[in-house]
Short mmCIF file of C-alpha atoms and ligand atoms in Angstrom, two decimals:
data_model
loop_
_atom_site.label_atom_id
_atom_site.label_comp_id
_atom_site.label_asym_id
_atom_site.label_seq_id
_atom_site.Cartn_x
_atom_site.Cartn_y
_atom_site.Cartn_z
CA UNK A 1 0.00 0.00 0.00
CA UNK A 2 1.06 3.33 -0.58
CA UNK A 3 1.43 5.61 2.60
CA UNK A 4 0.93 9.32 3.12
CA UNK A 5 1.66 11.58 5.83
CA UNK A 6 -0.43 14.14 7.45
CA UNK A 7 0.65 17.21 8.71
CA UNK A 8 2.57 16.23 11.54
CA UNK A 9 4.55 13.70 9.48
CA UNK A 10 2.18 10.43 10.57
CA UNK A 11 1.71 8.06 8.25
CA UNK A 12 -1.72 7.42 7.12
CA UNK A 13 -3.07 4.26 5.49
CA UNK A 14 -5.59 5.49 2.78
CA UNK A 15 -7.45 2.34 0.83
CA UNK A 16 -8.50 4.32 -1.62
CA UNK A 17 -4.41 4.77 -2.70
CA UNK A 18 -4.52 0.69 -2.31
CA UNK A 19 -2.24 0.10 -5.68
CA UNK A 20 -2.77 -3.85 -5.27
CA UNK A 21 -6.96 -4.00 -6.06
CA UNK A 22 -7.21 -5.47 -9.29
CA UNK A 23 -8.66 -2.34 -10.33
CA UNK A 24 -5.66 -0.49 -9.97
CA UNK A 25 -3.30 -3.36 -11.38
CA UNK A 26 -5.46 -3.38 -14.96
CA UNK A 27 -5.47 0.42 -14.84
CA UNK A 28 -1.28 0.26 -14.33
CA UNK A 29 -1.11 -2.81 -17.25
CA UNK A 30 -3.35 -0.17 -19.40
CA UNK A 31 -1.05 3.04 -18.82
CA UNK A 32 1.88 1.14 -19.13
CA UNK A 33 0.67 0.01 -22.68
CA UNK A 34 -0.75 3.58 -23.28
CA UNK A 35 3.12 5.32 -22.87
CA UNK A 36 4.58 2.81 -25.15
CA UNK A 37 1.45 3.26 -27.50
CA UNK A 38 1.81 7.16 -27.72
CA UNK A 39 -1.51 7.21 -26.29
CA UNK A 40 -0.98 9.73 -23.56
CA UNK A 41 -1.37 13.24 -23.64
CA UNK A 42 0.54 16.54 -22.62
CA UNK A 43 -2.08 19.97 -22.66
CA UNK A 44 -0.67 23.25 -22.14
CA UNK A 45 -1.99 25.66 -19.00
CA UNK A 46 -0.30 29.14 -19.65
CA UNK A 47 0.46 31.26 -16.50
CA UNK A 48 0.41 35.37 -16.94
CA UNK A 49 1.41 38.35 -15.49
CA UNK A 50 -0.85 40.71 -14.86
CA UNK A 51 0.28 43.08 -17.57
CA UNK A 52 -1.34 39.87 -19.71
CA UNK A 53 2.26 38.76 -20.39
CA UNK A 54 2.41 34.78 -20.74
CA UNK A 55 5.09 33.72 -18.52
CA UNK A 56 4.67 30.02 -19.16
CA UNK A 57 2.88 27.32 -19.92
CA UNK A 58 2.75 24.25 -17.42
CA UNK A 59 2.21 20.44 -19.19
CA UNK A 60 -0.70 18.56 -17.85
CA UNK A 61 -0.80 14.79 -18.79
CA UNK A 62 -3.94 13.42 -20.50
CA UNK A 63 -5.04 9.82 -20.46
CA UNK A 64 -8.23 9.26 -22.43
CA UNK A 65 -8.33 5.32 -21.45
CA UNK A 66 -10.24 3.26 -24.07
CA UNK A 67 -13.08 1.83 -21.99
CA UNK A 68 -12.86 4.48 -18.80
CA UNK A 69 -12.84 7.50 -20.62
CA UNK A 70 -10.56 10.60 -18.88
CA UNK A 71 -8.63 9.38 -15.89
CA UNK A 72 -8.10 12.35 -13.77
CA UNK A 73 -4.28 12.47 -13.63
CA UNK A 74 -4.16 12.48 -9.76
CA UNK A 75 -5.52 9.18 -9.77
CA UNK A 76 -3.19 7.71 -12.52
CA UNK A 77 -0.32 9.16 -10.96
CA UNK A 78 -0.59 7.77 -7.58
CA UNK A 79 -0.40 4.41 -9.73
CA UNK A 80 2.49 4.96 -11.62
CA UNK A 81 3.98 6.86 -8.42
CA UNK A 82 3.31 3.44 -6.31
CA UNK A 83 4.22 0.51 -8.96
CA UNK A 84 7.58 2.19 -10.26
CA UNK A 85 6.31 2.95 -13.19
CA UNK A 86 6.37 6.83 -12.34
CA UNK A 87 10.24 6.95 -13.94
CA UNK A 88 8.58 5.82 -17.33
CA UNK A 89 5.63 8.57 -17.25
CA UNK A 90 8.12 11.49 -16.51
CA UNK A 91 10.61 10.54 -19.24
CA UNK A 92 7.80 10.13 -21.28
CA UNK A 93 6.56 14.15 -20.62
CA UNK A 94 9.62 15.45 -20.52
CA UNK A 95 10.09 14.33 -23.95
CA UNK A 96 6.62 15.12 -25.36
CA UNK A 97 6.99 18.44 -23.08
CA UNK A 98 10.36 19.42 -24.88
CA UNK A 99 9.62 18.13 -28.27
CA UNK A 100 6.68 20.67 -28.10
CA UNK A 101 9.15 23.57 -26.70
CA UNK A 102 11.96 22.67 -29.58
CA UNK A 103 8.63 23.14 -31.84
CA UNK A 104 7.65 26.65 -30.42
CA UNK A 105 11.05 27.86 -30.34
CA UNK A 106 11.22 26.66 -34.38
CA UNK A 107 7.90 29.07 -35.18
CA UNK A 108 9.46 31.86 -33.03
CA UNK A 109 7.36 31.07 -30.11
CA UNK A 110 9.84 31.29 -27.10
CA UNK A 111 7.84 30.33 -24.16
CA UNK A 112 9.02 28.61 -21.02
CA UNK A 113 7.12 25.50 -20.08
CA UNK A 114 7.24 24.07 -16.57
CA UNK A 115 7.13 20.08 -16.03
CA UNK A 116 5.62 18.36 -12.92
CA UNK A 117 8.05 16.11 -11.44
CA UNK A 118 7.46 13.29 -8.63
CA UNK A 119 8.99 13.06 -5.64
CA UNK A 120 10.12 9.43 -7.02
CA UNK A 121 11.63 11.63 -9.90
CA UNK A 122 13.39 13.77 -7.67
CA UNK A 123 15.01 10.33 -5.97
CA UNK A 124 15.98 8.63 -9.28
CA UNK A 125 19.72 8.42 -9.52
CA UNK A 126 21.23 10.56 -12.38
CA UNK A 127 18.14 12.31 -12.79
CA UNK A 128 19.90 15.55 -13.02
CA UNK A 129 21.45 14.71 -15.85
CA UNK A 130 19.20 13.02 -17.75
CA UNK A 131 17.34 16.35 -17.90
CA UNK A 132 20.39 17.64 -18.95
CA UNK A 133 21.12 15.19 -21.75
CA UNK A 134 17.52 15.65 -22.99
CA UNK A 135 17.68 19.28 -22.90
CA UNK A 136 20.60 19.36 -25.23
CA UNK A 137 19.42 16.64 -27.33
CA UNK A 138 16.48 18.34 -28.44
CA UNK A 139 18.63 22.12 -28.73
CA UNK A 140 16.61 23.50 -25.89
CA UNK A 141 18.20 25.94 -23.55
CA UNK A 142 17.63 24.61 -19.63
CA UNK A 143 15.99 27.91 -19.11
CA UNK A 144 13.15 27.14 -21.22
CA UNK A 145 12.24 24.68 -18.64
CA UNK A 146 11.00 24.47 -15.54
CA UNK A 147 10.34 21.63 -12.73
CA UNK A 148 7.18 21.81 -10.38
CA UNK A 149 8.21 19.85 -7.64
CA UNK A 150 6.26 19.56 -4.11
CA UNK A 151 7.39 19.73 -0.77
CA UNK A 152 7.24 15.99 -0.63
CA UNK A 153 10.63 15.56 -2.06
CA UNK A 154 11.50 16.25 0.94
CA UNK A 155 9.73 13.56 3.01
CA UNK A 156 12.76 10.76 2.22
CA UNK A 157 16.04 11.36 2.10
CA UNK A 158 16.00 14.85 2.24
CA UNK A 159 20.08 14.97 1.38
CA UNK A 160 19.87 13.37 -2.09
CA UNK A 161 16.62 15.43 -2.80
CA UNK A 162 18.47 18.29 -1.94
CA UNK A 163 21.76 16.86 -4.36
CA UNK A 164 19.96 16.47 -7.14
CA UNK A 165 18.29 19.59 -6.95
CA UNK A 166 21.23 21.46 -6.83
CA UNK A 167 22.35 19.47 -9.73
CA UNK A 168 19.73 20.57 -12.06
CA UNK A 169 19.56 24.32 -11.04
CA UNK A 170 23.38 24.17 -11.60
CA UNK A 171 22.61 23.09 -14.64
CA UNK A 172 20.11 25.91 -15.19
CA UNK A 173 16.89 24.39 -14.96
CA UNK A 174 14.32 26.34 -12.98
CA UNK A 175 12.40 24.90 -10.29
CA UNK A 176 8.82 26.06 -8.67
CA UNK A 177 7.43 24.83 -5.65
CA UNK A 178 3.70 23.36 -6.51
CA UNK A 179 0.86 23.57 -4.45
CA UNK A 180 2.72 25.76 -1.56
CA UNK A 181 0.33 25.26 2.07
CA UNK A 182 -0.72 21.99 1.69
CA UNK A 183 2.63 20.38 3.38
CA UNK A 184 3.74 20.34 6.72
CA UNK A 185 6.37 22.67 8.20
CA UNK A 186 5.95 24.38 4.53
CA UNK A 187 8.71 27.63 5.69
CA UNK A 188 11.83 25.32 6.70
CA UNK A 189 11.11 23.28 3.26
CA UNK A 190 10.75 26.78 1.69
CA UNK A 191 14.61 27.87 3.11
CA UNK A 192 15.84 23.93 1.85
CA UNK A 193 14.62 24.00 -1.47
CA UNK A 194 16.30 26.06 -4.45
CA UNK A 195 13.11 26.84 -6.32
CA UNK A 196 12.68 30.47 -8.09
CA UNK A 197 9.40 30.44 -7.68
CA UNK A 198 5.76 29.32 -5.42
CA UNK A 199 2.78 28.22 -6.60
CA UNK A 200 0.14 29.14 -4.25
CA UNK A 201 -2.08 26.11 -3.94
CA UNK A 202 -5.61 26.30 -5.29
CA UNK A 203 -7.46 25.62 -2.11
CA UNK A 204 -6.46 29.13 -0.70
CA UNK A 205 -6.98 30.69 -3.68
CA UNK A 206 -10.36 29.57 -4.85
CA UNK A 207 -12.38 31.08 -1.86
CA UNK A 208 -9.55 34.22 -1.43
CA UNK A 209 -12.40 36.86 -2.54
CA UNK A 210 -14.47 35.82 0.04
CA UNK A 211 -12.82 34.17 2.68
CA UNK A 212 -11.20 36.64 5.08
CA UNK A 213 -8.60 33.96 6.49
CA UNK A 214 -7.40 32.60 2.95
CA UNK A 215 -6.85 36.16 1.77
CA UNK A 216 -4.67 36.42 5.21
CA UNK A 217 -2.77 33.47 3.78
CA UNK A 218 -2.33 34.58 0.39
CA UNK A 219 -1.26 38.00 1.71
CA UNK A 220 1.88 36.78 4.04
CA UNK A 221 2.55 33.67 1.56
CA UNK A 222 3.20 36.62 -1.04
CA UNK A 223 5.16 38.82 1.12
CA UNK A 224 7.10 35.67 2.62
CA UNK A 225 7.70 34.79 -1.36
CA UNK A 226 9.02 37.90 -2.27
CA UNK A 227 10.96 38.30 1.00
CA UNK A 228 12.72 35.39 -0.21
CA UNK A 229 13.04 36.58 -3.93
CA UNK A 230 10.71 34.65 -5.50
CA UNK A 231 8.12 34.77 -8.55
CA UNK A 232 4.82 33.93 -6.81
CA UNK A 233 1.92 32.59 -8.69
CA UNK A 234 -1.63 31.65 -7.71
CA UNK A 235 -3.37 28.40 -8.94
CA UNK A 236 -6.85 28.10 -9.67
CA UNK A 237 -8.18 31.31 -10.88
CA UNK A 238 -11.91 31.50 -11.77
CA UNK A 239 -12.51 34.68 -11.75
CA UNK A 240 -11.90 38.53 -12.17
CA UNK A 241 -12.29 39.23 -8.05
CA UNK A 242 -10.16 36.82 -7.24
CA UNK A 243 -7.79 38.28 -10.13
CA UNK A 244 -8.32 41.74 -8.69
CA UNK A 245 -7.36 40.79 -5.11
CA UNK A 246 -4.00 38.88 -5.92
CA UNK A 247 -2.93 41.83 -8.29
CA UNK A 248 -3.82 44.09 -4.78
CA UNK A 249 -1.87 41.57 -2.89
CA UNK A 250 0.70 41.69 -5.11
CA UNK A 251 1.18 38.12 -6.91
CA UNK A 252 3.16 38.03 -9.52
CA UNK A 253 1.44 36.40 -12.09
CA UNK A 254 -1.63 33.55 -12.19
CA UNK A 255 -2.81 30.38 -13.96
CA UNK A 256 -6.55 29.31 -14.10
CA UNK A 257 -9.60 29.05 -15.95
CA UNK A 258 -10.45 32.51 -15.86
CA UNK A 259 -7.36 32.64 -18.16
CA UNK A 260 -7.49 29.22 -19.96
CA UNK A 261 -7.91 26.19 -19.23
CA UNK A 262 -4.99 23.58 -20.19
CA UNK A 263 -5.24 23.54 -24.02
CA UNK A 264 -4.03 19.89 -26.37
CA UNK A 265 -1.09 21.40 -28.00
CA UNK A 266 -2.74 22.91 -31.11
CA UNK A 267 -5.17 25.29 -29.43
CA UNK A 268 -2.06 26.46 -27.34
CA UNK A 269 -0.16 27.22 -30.31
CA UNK A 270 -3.17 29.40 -31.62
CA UNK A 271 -3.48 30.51 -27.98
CA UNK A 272 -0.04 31.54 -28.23
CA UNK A 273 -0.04 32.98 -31.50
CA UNK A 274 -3.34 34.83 -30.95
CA UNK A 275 -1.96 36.47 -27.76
CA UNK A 276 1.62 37.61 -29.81
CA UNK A 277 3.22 40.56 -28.25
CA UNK A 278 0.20 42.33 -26.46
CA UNK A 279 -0.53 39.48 -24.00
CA UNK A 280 -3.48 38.14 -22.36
CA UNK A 281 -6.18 40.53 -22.08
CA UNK A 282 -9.21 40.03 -19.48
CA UNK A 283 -12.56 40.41 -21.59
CA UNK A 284 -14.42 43.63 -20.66
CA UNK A 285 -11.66 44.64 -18.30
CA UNK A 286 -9.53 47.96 -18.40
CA UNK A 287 -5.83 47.45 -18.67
CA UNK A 288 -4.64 46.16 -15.64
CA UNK A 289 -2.63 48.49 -13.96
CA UNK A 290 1.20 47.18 -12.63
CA UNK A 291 2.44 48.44 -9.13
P1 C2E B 1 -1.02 20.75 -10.31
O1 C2E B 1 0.34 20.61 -10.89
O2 C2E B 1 -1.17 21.55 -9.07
O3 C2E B 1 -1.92 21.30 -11.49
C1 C2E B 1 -3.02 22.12 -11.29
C2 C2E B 1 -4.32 21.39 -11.50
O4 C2E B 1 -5.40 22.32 -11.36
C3 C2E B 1 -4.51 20.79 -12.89
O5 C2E B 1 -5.30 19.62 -12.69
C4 C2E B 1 -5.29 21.86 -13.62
O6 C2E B 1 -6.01 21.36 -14.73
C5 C2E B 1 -6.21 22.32 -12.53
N1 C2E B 1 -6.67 23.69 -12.73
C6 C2E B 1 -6.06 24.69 -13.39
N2 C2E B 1 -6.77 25.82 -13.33
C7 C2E B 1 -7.87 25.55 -12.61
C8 C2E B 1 -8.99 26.34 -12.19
O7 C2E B 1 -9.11 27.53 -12.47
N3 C2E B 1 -9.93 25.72 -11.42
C9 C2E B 1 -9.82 24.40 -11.08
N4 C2E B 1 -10.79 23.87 -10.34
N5 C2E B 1 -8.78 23.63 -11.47
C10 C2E B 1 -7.81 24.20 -12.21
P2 C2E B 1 -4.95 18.27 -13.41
O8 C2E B 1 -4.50 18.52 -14.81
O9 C2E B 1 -6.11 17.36 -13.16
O10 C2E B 1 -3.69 17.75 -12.63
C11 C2E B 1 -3.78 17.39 -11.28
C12 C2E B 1 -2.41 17.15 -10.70
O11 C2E B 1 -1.81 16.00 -11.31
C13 C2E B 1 -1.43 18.28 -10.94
O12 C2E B 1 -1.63 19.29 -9.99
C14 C2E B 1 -0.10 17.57 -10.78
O13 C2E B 1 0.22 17.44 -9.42
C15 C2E B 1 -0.42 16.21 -11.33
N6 C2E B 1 0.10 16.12 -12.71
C16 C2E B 1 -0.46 16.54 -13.87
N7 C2E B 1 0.34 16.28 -14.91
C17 C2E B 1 1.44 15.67 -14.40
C18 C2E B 1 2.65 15.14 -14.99
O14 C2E B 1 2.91 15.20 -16.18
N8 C2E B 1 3.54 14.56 -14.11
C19 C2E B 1 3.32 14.50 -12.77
N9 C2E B 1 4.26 13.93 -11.98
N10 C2E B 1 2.22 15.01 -12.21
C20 C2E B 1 1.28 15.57 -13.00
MG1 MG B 2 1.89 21.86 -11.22
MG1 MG B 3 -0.40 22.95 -8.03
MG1 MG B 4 -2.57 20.97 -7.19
#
């Protein structure tokens, strides 16, 4: 079975993450076949500024499964994260993910687009340089890409998390922390970890226009960001209060469906195109204004 931890570090039993029902083995046997197929997926999420500049674009994967329909990629991911398969589905992004970059950069389309990588990743020996290898095999610069990691890199073996971190930003890979709050002890993991920037995680930013205690949140989890000198970004935004408030509070740029939603690569490339120079604009809005 696959254990979590809770806030205080416990480990939980949860069935529903049971990776032995024979549910979850014929799901595994069908994703498995499904990477080797091609049959999986990569859509594009961009993340603006609020001058309507795109900063980004984060890869999402996509299993349509042939009986199931849509598997929600949390629940496929705790599979391959549990059977070791999880090595397979991040080489497997990373090259879809940087085929698509080499692609943009070819039609003059220089966006940076961030990768979600497992805490399993993280562990993998030589994963550093693997990145590295496939960064140079396909002519991309490292600073076209980013890593989303979470704080639970740090749950096991915090030392070679920390080693091969430090190996990829010294090769010049960027790294974000992903959904920032929902760990435990989330401002000594902030100090250990060399990420550039903090995703603020959706569940304090969907109710932030009305809930006086998650805009509290937001508020010091952007000053503590910048304190520290990083980009800050919110998750999850669904609409223009919420967008007004984190441009009050100072966030430095946002992803959500108020924006887009994550696009199969051909819509982002006309998302992309569509946008050129002038940015994202919000429909009916006046220009944002930039402190
Ligand atoms: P995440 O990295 O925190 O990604 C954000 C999730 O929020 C995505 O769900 C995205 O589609 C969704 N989202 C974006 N904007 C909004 C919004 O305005 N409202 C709402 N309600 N949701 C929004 P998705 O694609 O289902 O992915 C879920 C999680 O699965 C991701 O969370 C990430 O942890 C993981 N994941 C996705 N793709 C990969 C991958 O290629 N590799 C790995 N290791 N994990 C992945
Ligand atoms: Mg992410
Ligand atoms: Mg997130
Ligand atoms: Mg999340």
């Amino acid at each position: 079975y696959q254990a979590k931890r809770d806030r205080t570090g416990v480990e939980v039993y949860e069935s529903k993450r049971d990776s032995n029902t024979p549910d979850r083995l014929g799901l595994l046997g069908d994703l498995r076949r499904a990477l080797d197929a091609g049959d999986v997926e990569l859509h594009y999420q961009p993340k603006v500024r609020f001058d309507g500049q795109v900063a980004g674009l984060e890869a999402l994967v996509r299993w349509v499964h042939p009986e199931r329909g849509k598997v929600p990629p949390d629940e496929f991911i705790a599979i391959a994260e549990s059977s070791g398969l999880m090595p397979h589905l991040t080489e497997y992004v990373l090259e879809t993910a940087l085929a698509q970059v080499a692609r943009w950069r070819a039609q003059g389309l220089f966006v940076p687009v961030a990768v979600n990588v497992s805490p399993r990743d993280v562990h993998t020996p030589g994963f550093a340089g693997a990145v590295a290898a496939r960064l140079a095999r396909h002519g991309v610069p490292a600073g076209a890409l980013q890593l989303e990691i979470t704080e639970h890199v740090l749950l096991e073996d915090p030392q070679r998390a920390a080693d091969t971190l430090a190996g990829l930003t010294g090769h010049g890979v960027k790294m974000s922390l992903d959904d920032f709050g929902t760990g435990y002890s989330s401002l000594v993991h902030l100090r250990r970890l060399p990420v550039s920037e903090l995703k603020i995680d959706r569940s304090f930013v969907a109710r932030l226009a009305v809930d006086t205690e998650d805009a509290e949140i937001v508020r010091c989890t952007v000053d503590l960001a910048h304190s520290l000198g990083l980009v800050v970004v919110a998750e999850g935004v669904e609409d223009d209060e919420t967008w007004e408030r984190l441009r009050d509070l100072g966030c430095d740029a946002v992803q959500g469906w108020l924006v887009a939603a994550a696009m199969p690569p051909d819509e982002a490339t006309a998302w992309l195109l569509a946008r050129g120079s002038r940015g994202w604009q919000r429909p009916g809005a006046a220009a944002d204004t930039v402190p």
